[in-house]
């Protein structure tokens, strides 16, 4: 690890150049690599972490992408995946045995919740959940077979903040692996390893690409844990493609400037919404009104690009608001240059019973905006007319 600033690491962390001395990073679209002779072949397999053998194991483009994320997160090692969910699944599959137990925050990404509730139980792996405002209960949920504590902060879609240091201390005290999905914050705003996380997972599909083009994921952290994730993954095949790794590696070069602008725009949108008469409540970590504002300022450089708010008038008003939107996109993605609005109660979380929805902070009129990079006046004009029609 070097002592350069994050912006510099994002741009200057690179693999070796070829004899052409390209300034920008080339793409290595190759599935395998050649050996000089029998001795070199043997040496390569003996030393596979240092050499490229086959692109399911490693590739110069995926290595560069992983190295950049490791530099920014302060991690020892990583492995890159075809999507955020393949990173989540492979990490859990690599580290857990049948009959193990997970303690997780209840407010987590929907597919991760499905993994815990519907897929891991096939191997008799069970999960106990704590709510965002009861981290003091975590210790009571720990059992002798608890192997992983899992959390996201800020949470989706209600942008609540969890105290990662407190959770990290509990995990350390009980010798349990602490994993954080850092997708909403990105490594530019928050480095969970500083607060005690052993592994950090990203969906690179979101703000790391930031332009809505490719799927990707990555797990980084402690050497001995990543070694297990690597051995599982190199034999099961969820690897990121070299082409997508090249795109993501280029994207990281502009991550710091993009994120600063995203956060700047989001704070302006949140401030506008707070002043609007049709809005009941605005949740944005860097607004003074956010219940965990102080904690957010300690953990994060800026507030992120997700703003949640409550339209007055419940589920019908929420739906009317969405139907009146003209400029912003209605899409399931987030972390794009284009601003996106969603109404979780009638879409992503519509299958949950109302009580379960409310427990994860999703009220009937809750709207989530992933604030993009358009001019804020244009975003505000669209939100304003849609609110007046709600
Ligand atoms: C999108 C997302 C994922 C899953 O990532 P994919 O790249 O879509 O597979 C995981 N966690 C969070 C918080 C996400 O927003």
CSV table of C-alpha atoms and ligand atoms in Angstrom, one decimal:
chain,number,residue,atom,x,y,z
A,1,UNK,CA,0.0,0.0,0.0
A,2,UNK,CA,1.3,3.5,-0.8
A,3,UNK,CA,0.6,6.8,0.8
A,4,UNK,CA,-0.8,8.6,-2.3
A,5,UNK,CA,-4.2,10.3,-2.2
A,6,UNK,CA,-7.3,8.3,-3.2
A,7,UNK,CA,-7.7,10.3,-6.5
A,8,UNK,CA,-4.2,9.5,-7.5
A,9,UNK,CA,-4.5,5.8,-6.6
A,10,UNK,CA,-7.7,5.7,-8.7
A,11,UNK,CA,-5.8,6.9,-11.7
A,12,UNK,CA,-2.2,5.7,-11.3
A,13,UNK,CA,-2.6,2.2,-10.0
A,14,UNK,CA,-1.8,0.1,-13.1
A,15,UNK,CA,-0.5,-3.1,-14.5
A,16,UNK,CA,2.7,-3.2,-16.4
A,17,UNK,CA,2.6,-1.9,-19.9
A,18,UNK,CA,3.5,-3.9,-23.0
A,19,UNK,CA,6.4,-3.2,-25.4
A,20,UNK,CA,4.2,-0.5,-27.0
A,21,UNK,CA,4.2,1.6,-23.8
A,22,UNK,CA,0.5,2.5,-24.0
A,23,UNK,CA,-0.4,5.5,-21.9
A,24,UNK,CA,-3.9,4.2,-21.2
A,25,UNK,CA,-4.5,0.6,-20.2
A,26,UNK,CA,-4.9,-2.0,-23.0
A,27,UNK,CA,-7.5,-4.8,-23.0
A,28,UNK,CA,-6.2,-8.4,-22.7
A,29,UNK,CA,-9.0,-10.4,-24.3
A,30,UNK,CA,-7.3,-13.8,-23.8
A,31,UNK,CA,-8.6,-16.8,-22.0
A,32,UNK,CA,-5.2,-18.4,-21.3
A,33,UNK,CA,-1.4,-17.6,-21.3
A,34,UNK,CA,1.5,-19.5,-22.7
A,35,UNK,CA,4.3,-21.2,-20.8
A,36,UNK,CA,7.9,-21.2,-22.1
A,37,UNK,CA,8.6,-24.8,-21.4
A,38,UNK,CA,7.8,-27.6,-19.0
A,39,UNK,CA,9.8,-26.0,-16.1
A,40,UNK,CA,8.0,-22.7,-16.6
A,41,UNK,CA,4.6,-24.5,-16.7
A,42,UNK,CA,5.4,-26.2,-13.4
A,43,UNK,CA,6.7,-22.9,-11.9
A,44,UNK,CA,3.6,-21.1,-13.0
A,45,UNK,CA,1.3,-23.5,-11.2
A,46,UNK,CA,3.5,-23.5,-8.1
A,47,UNK,CA,3.3,-19.7,-8.1
A,48,UNK,CA,-0.2,-19.1,-9.5
A,49,UNK,CA,-1.0,-15.9,-7.5
A,50,UNK,CA,1.9,-14.1,-9.2
A,51,UNK,CA,1.4,-15.3,-12.8
A,52,UNK,CA,-1.5,-15.5,-15.3
A,53,UNK,CA,-2.4,-19.0,-16.2
A,54,UNK,CA,-6.0,-18.9,-17.2
A,55,UNK,CA,-8.5,-16.0,-17.1
A,56,UNK,CA,-10.9,-17.8,-14.7
A,57,UNK,CA,-8.0,-17.5,-12.2
A,58,UNK,CA,-6.7,-14.1,-13.2
A,59,UNK,CA,-6.3,-11.7,-16.1
A,60,UNK,CA,-4.2,-8.4,-16.3
A,61,UNK,CA,-7.4,-6.4,-16.6
A,62,UNK,CA,-9.2,-8.0,-13.7
A,63,UNK,CA,-6.0,-7.7,-11.6
A,64,UNK,CA,-5.7,-4.0,-12.3
A,65,UNK,CA,-9.4,-3.5,-11.4
A,66,UNK,CA,-8.9,-5.5,-8.1
A,67,UNK,CA,-5.7,-3.6,-7.3
A,68,UNK,CA,-7.4,-0.3,-7.6
A,69,UNK,CA,-10.3,-1.3,-5.3
A,70,UNK,CA,-7.7,-2.8,-2.8
A,71,UNK,CA,-5.7,0.5,-2.8
A,72,UNK,CA,-8.8,2.6,-2.2
A,73,UNK,CA,-10.3,0.3,0.5
A,74,UNK,CA,-7.0,-0.4,2.3
A,75,UNK,CA,-7.4,-4.2,1.6
A,76,UNK,CA,-4.7,-6.8,1.2
A,77,UNK,CA,-6.2,-8.8,-1.7
A,78,UNK,CA,-9.4,-9.3,-3.7
A,79,UNK,CA,-11.2,-11.2,-6.4
A,80,UNK,CA,-13.4,-9.8,-9.2
A,81,UNK,CA,-16.8,-11.2,-10.1
A,82,UNK,CA,-19.3,-11.0,-13.0
A,83,UNK,CA,-21.8,-9.2,-10.8
A,84,UNK,CA,-22.4,-7.9,-7.3
A,85,UNK,CA,-24.5,-11.0,-6.5
A,86,UNK,CA,-21.9,-13.5,-7.7
A,87,UNK,CA,-19.5,-11.7,-5.3
A,88,UNK,CA,-22.0,-12.0,-2.4
A,89,UNK,CA,-22.9,-15.6,-3.2
A,90,UNK,CA,-19.3,-16.8,-3.8
A,91,UNK,CA,-18.0,-15.1,-0.6
A,92,UNK,CA,-20.6,-16.8,1.6
A,93,UNK,CA,-20.3,-20.2,-0.2
A,94,UNK,CA,-16.5,-20.0,0.2
A,95,UNK,CA,-16.5,-19.2,3.9
A,96,UNK,CA,-19.4,-21.1,5.3
A,97,UNK,CA,-20.0,-24.8,6.0
A,98,UNK,CA,-23.4,-26.5,6.3
A,99,UNK,CA,-25.1,-25.8,9.6
A,100,UNK,CA,-23.4,-22.4,10.0
A,101,UNK,CA,-25.2,-19.3,11.1
A,102,UNK,CA,-25.3,-15.6,9.9
A,103,UNK,CA,-26.2,-12.5,11.8
A,104,UNK,CA,-27.4,-9.8,9.4
A,105,UNK,CA,-29.0,-6.4,9.4
A,106,UNK,CA,-32.6,-6.7,8.2
A,107,UNK,CA,-32.2,-3.7,5.8
A,108,UNK,CA,-30.2,-5.3,3.0
A,109,UNK,CA,-30.3,-5.6,-0.8
A,110,UNK,CA,-33.3,-7.8,-1.9
A,111,UNK,CA,-31.3,-10.5,-3.7
A,112,UNK,CA,-29.0,-10.9,-0.7
A,113,UNK,CA,-32.0,-11.4,1.5
A,114,UNK,CA,-33.3,-14.0,-0.9
A,115,UNK,CA,-29.9,-15.7,-0.7
A,116,UNK,CA,-30.1,-15.8,3.1
A,117,UNK,CA,-33.8,-16.8,3.2
A,118,UNK,CA,-34.2,-19.2,0.2
A,119,UNK,CA,-30.8,-20.4,-1.0
A,120,UNK,CA,-28.4,-20.9,1.9
A,121,UNK,CA,-31.0,-22.9,3.9
A,122,UNK,CA,-30.5,-25.7,1.3
A,123,UNK,CA,-27.2,-26.3,3.2
A,124,UNK,CA,-29.0,-25.7,6.5
A,125,UNK,CA,-27.3,-22.3,6.9
A,126,UNK,CA,-29.6,-20.0,8.8
A,127,UNK,CA,-29.7,-16.2,9.3
A,128,UNK,CA,-30.9,-14.1,12.3
A,129,UNK,CA,-31.7,-10.5,11.6
A,130,UNK,CA,-31.3,-7.3,13.7
A,131,UNK,CA,-33.1,-4.0,12.8
A,132,UNK,CA,-31.1,-0.9,12.0
A,133,UNK,CA,-32.0,0.7,15.4
A,134,UNK,CA,-31.1,-2.3,17.5
A,135,UNK,CA,-27.4,-3.1,17.0
A,136,UNK,CA,-27.2,-3.6,20.8
A,137,UNK,CA,-29.1,-6.9,20.1
A,138,UNK,CA,-26.4,-8.3,17.9
A,139,UNK,CA,-24.6,-10.0,20.8
A,140,UNK,CA,-27.8,-11.8,21.8
A,141,UNK,CA,-28.2,-13.2,18.3
A,142,UNK,CA,-24.8,-14.7,18.2
A,143,UNK,CA,-24.7,-18.5,18.6
A,144,UNK,CA,-21.8,-21.0,18.8
A,145,UNK,CA,-22.1,-21.6,15.0
A,146,UNK,CA,-22.3,-17.9,14.0
A,147,UNK,CA,-19.6,-17.4,11.4
A,148,UNK,CA,-20.5,-14.1,9.7
A,149,UNK,CA,-22.0,-10.7,10.7
A,150,UNK,CA,-23.3,-8.8,7.6
A,151,UNK,CA,-24.3,-5.2,7.1
A,152,UNK,CA,-24.8,-2.5,4.5
A,153,UNK,CA,-24.5,1.2,5.3
A,154,UNK,CA,-26.1,3.4,4.1
A,155,UNK,CA,-29.1,1.0,3.7
A,156,UNK,CA,-31.3,0.6,0.7
A,157,UNK,CA,-33.8,2.2,0.2
A,158,UNK,CA,-34.3,4.1,3.4
A,159,UNK,CA,-30.6,5.4,3.7
A,160,UNK,CA,-30.2,4.6,7.4
A,161,UNK,CA,-26.7,4.6,8.8
A,162,UNK,CA,-25.3,1.7,10.9
A,163,UNK,CA,-22.4,2.2,13.3
A,164,UNK,CA,-19.8,0.0,11.6
A,165,UNK,CA,-17.2,0.5,14.4
A,166,UNK,CA,-19.6,-0.9,17.1
A,167,UNK,CA,-20.5,-3.9,14.9
A,168,UNK,CA,-16.8,-4.4,14.0
A,169,UNK,CA,-15.9,-4.5,17.7
A,170,UNK,CA,-18.6,-7.0,18.5
A,171,UNK,CA,-17.4,-9.2,15.6
A,172,UNK,CA,-13.8,-9.0,16.8
A,173,UNK,CA,-14.7,-9.8,20.4
A,174,UNK,CA,-16.5,-13.0,19.3
A,175,UNK,CA,-14.0,-13.9,16.6
A,176,UNK,CA,-16.6,-13.7,13.8
A,177,UNK,CA,-16.0,-12.5,10.3
A,178,UNK,CA,-17.5,-9.1,9.6
A,179,UNK,CA,-18.5,-8.4,6.0
A,180,UNK,CA,-19.8,-5.0,4.7
A,181,UNK,CA,-21.6,-4.4,1.4
A,182,UNK,CA,-20.1,-1.0,0.6
A,183,UNK,CA,-22.0,-0.4,-2.6
A,184,UNK,CA,-23.9,2.7,-1.6
A,185,UNK,CA,-20.9,4.5,-0.2
A,186,UNK,CA,-18.2,3.4,-2.7
A,187,UNK,CA,-14.6,3.2,-1.6
A,188,UNK,CA,-14.2,6.9,-2.1
A,189,UNK,CA,-16.7,7.9,0.7
A,190,UNK,CA,-16.2,5.1,3.2
A,191,UNK,CA,-13.6,2.4,3.9
A,192,UNK,CA,-15.3,-0.2,6.2
A,193,UNK,CA,-11.9,-2.0,6.9
A,194,UNK,CA,-11.0,1.1,9.1
A,195,UNK,CA,-14.0,0.3,11.3
A,196,UNK,CA,-13.2,-3.4,11.6
A,197,UNK,CA,-14.6,-5.1,8.5
A,198,UNK,CA,-12.7,-8.2,7.5
A,199,UNK,CA,-14.1,-8.2,3.9
A,200,UNK,CA,-15.8,-5.6,1.8
A,201,UNK,CA,-18.1,-6.4,-1.1
A,202,UNK,CA,-19.1,-4.1,-4.0
A,203,UNK,CA,-21.6,-4.3,-6.8
A,204,UNK,CA,-19.4,-2.5,-9.3
A,205,UNK,CA,-22.5,-2.3,-11.5
A,206,UNK,CA,-23.6,0.8,-9.5
A,207,UNK,CA,-21.5,3.8,-8.8
A,208,UNK,CA,-18.2,2.2,-9.7
A,209,UNK,CA,-19.1,1.9,-13.3
A,210,UNK,CA,-21.5,4.8,-12.8
A,211,UNK,CA,-22.6,4.9,-16.4
A,212,UNK,CA,-25.1,2.0,-16.5
A,213,UNK,CA,-23.1,-0.1,-18.9
A,214,UNK,CA,-21.7,-3.3,-17.3
A,215,UNK,CA,-22.3,-5.7,-14.4
A,216,UNK,CA,-19.5,-6.4,-12.0
A,217,UNK,CA,-18.6,-7.2,-8.5
A,218,UNK,CA,-15.6,-7.5,-6.2
A,219,UNK,CA,-14.7,-8.9,-2.7
A,220,UNK,CA,-11.6,-7.4,-1.0
A,221,UNK,CA,-10.1,-7.7,2.5
A,222,UNK,CA,-7.9,-10.0,4.6
A,223,UNK,CA,-5.5,-12.2,2.7
A,224,UNK,CA,-6.5,-15.5,4.4
A,225,UNK,CA,-10.2,-15.0,3.8
A,226,UNK,CA,-9.7,-13.8,0.2
A,227,UNK,CA,-7.6,-16.9,-0.4
A,228,UNK,CA,-10.7,-19.0,0.4
A,229,UNK,CA,-12.9,-16.9,-1.8
A,230,UNK,CA,-10.3,-17.2,-4.6
A,231,UNK,CA,-10.0,-21.0,-4.3
A,232,UNK,CA,-13.8,-21.3,-4.4
A,233,UNK,CA,-14.2,-18.9,-7.3
A,234,UNK,CA,-11.3,-20.1,-9.5
A,235,UNK,CA,-12.9,-23.6,-9.5
A,236,UNK,CA,-16.5,-22.5,-9.9
A,237,UNK,CA,-16.2,-19.8,-12.5
A,238,UNK,CA,-18.0,-16.5,-11.5
A,239,UNK,CA,-15.0,-14.5,-12.8
A,240,UNK,CA,-15.4,-10.9,-14.2
A,241,UNK,CA,-14.7,-10.7,-18.0
A,242,UNK,CA,-11.5,-8.9,-19.0
A,243,UNK,CA,-13.6,-6.4,-21.1
A,244,UNK,CA,-15.8,-5.5,-18.2
A,245,UNK,CA,-12.8,-5.2,-16.0
A,246,UNK,CA,-11.2,-2.8,-18.4
A,247,UNK,CA,-14.4,-0.7,-18.4
A,248,UNK,CA,-14.6,-0.7,-14.6
A,249,UNK,CA,-10.9,0.1,-14.3
A,250,UNK,CA,-11.3,3.2,-16.5
A,251,UNK,CA,-14.5,4.2,-14.6
A,252,UNK,CA,-12.5,4.2,-11.3
A,253,UNK,CA,-10.3,6.9,-12.7
A,254,UNK,CA,-13.2,9.3,-12.6
A,255,UNK,CA,-14.9,7.9,-9.5
A,256,UNK,CA,-13.7,10.6,-7.1
A,257,UNK,CA,-14.9,13.5,-9.3
A,258,UNK,CA,-18.1,11.8,-10.2
A,259,UNK,CA,-18.9,10.9,-6.6
A,260,UNK,CA,-18.3,14.5,-5.4
A,261,UNK,CA,-20.7,15.8,-8.0
A,262,UNK,CA,-23.3,13.1,-7.3
A,263,UNK,CA,-23.1,14.0,-3.6
A,264,UNK,CA,-23.3,17.8,-4.3
A,265,UNK,CA,-26.3,17.3,-6.5
A,266,UNK,CA,-28.0,15.0,-3.9
A,267,UNK,CA,-27.6,17.5,-1.1
A,268,UNK,CA,-29.2,20.2,-3.3
A,269,UNK,CA,-32.1,17.9,-4.2
A,270,UNK,CA,-32.5,16.8,-0.5
A,271,UNK,CA,-32.6,20.5,0.6
A,272,UNK,CA,-35.2,21.3,-2.1
A,273,UNK,CA,-37.4,18.4,-1.1
A,274,UNK,CA,-37.2,19.4,2.6
A,275,UNK,CA,-38.7,22.8,1.7
A,276,UNK,CA,-41.6,21.3,-0.4
A,277,UNK,CA,-45.1,21.3,1.1
A,278,UNK,CA,-46.1,17.9,-0.5
A,279,UNK,CA,-43.1,16.2,1.2
A,280,UNK,CA,-43.5,14.8,4.6
A,281,UNK,CA,-40.0,13.6,5.4
A,282,UNK,CA,-36.6,13.6,3.7
A,283,UNK,CA,-33.8,11.2,4.5
A,284,UNK,CA,-30.3,12.1,3.4
A,285,UNK,CA,-27.3,11.3,5.6
A,286,UNK,CA,-25.7,14.8,5.2
A,287,UNK,CA,-28.9,16.7,6.1
A,288,UNK,CA,-29.0,17.9,9.7
A,289,UNK,CA,-32.4,16.3,10.1
A,290,UNK,CA,-31.1,12.8,9.4
A,291,UNK,CA,-31.4,10.7,12.7
A,292,UNK,CA,-27.8,9.5,12.3
A,293,UNK,CA,-26.3,12.7,10.8
A,294,UNK,CA,-23.3,12.8,13.2
A,295,UNK,CA,-22.5,9.2,12.7
A,296,UNK,CA,-22.8,9.6,8.9
A,297,UNK,CA,-20.3,12.5,9.1
A,298,UNK,CA,-17.8,10.4,11.1
A,299,UNK,CA,-18.1,7.4,8.7
A,300,UNK,CA,-18.5,9.0,5.3
A,301,UNK,CA,-16.6,11.7,3.4
A,302,UNK,CA,-19.9,13.0,1.8
A,303,UNK,CA,-23.6,11.9,2.0
A,304,UNK,CA,-23.8,9.6,-1.1
A,305,UNK,CA,-26.2,9.9,-4.1
A,306,UNK,CA,-29.3,8.3,-2.7
A,307,UNK,CA,-32.1,10.5,-1.3
A,308,UNK,CA,-35.3,9.0,0.2
A,309,UNK,CA,-38.4,11.0,0.9
A,310,UNK,CA,-42.0,10.5,1.8
A,311,UNK,CA,-44.8,12.0,-0.4
A,312,UNK,CA,-47.8,13.2,1.6
A,313,UNK,CA,-50.8,11.0,0.7
A,314,UNK,CA,-49.5,7.4,1.0
A,315,UNK,CA,-49.3,4.8,-1.7
A,316,UNK,CA,-51.6,6.6,-4.2
A,317,UNK,CA,-49.7,9.8,-4.0
A,318,UNK,CA,-46.4,7.9,-4.4
A,319,UNK,CA,-47.8,6.2,-7.6
A,320,UNK,CA,-49.2,9.6,-9.0
A,321,UNK,CA,-45.8,11.2,-8.3
A,322,UNK,CA,-44.0,8.4,-10.3
A,323,UNK,CA,-46.5,8.7,-13.2
A,324,UNK,CA,-45.9,12.4,-13.4
A,325,UNK,CA,-42.1,12.2,-13.7
A,326,UNK,CA,-40.9,13.4,-17.2
A,327,UNK,CA,-37.1,13.8,-17.2
A,328,UNK,CA,-35.9,11.3,-14.6
A,329,UNK,CA,-35.8,7.6,-15.4
A,330,UNK,CA,-38.0,4.9,-13.9
A,331,UNK,CA,-35.5,2.1,-13.6
A,332,UNK,CA,-34.4,-0.6,-11.2
A,333,UNK,CA,-30.8,0.5,-11.3
A,334,UNK,CA,-29.0,3.1,-9.2
A,335,UNK,CA,-25.7,5.0,-9.3
A,336,UNK,CA,-26.0,6.1,-13.0
A,337,UNK,CA,-25.2,9.5,-14.6
A,338,UNK,CA,-29.0,9.6,-15.2
A,339,UNK,CA,-31.2,10.3,-12.2
A,340,UNK,CA,-33.6,7.4,-11.3
A,341,UNK,CA,-36.7,7.4,-9.2
A,342,UNK,CA,-38.4,4.3,-7.7
A,343,UNK,CA,-41.4,3.7,-5.5
A,344,UNK,CA,-40.4,0.6,-3.5
A,345,UNK,CA,-43.8,-0.1,-1.9
A,346,UNK,CA,-45.4,-0.6,-5.4
A,347,UNK,CA,-42.4,-2.2,-7.1
A,348,UNK,CA,-39.3,-3.8,-5.6
A,349,UNK,CA,-40.9,-4.5,-2.1
A,350,UNK,CA,-44.5,-4.9,-3.2
A,351,UNK,CA,-44.4,-8.7,-2.4
A,352,UNK,CA,-43.6,-8.0,1.2
A,353,UNK,CA,-46.4,-7.8,3.8
A,354,UNK,CA,-46.9,-4.3,5.0
A,355,UNK,CA,-45.5,-5.0,8.4
A,356,UNK,CA,-42.3,-6.5,7.0
A,357,UNK,CA,-42.0,-3.5,4.7
A,358,UNK,CA,-42.4,-1.0,7.5
A,359,UNK,CA,-39.7,-2.9,9.5
A,360,UNK,CA,-37.2,-2.2,6.8
A,361,UNK,CA,-38.2,1.4,6.8
A,362,UNK,CA,-40.3,1.3,3.6
A,363,UNK,CA,-43.5,3.4,4.1
A,364,UNK,CA,-46.3,3.5,1.5
A,365,UNK,CA,-45.3,6.9,0.2
A,366,UNK,CA,-41.5,6.4,0.2
A,367,UNK,CA,-39.7,7.4,-2.9
A,368,UNK,CA,-36.0,6.7,-3.6
A,369,UNK,CA,-34.0,8.9,-5.9
A,370,UNK,CA,-30.6,7.9,-7.2
A,371,UNK,CA,-29.4,11.4,-8.0
A,372,UNK,CA,-27.4,11.6,-11.3
A,373,UNK,CA,-25.2,14.2,-12.9
A,374,UNK,CA,-27.8,16.2,-14.8
A,375,UNK,CA,-28.0,20.0,-13.9
A,376,UNK,CA,-29.8,20.2,-10.5
A,377,UNK,CA,-32.2,22.9,-11.8
A,378,UNK,CA,-33.5,20.4,-14.3
A,379,UNK,CA,-33.8,17.6,-11.8
A,380,UNK,CA,-35.6,20.0,-9.3
A,381,UNK,CA,-38.0,21.2,-12.0
A,382,UNK,CA,-39.1,17.7,-12.8
A,383,UNK,CA,-39.5,16.7,-9.1
A,384,UNK,CA,-41.4,19.9,-8.5
A,385,UNK,CA,-44.0,19.4,-11.2
A,386,UNK,CA,-44.4,15.7,-10.3
A,387,UNK,CA,-44.9,16.6,-6.6
A,388,UNK,CA,-47.5,19.2,-7.5
A,389,UNK,CA,-49.4,16.5,-9.5
A,390,UNK,CA,-49.1,13.9,-6.7
B,1,LIG,C1,-27.2,-3.9,-6.9
B,1,LIG,C2,-26.7,-4.3,-5.5
B,1,LIG,C3,-26.1,-5.6,-5.3
B,1,LIG,C4,-26.1,-6.6,-6.4
B,1,LIG,O1,-25.3,-6.3,-7.5
B,1,LIG,P1,-25.4,-6.8,-9.0
B,1,LIG,O2,-24.3,-6.2,-9.7
B,1,LIG,O3,-26.8,-6.2,-9.5
B,1,LIG,O4,-25.5,-8.3,-9.0
B,1,LIG,C5,-25.7,-5.9,-4.1
B,1,LIG,N1,-25.8,-5.0,-3.0
B,1,LIG,C6,-26.3,-3.8,-3.2
B,1,LIG,C7,-26.3,-2.9,-2.0
B,1,LIG,C8,-26.8,-3.4,-4.4
B,1,LIG,O5,-27.3,-2.2,-4.6
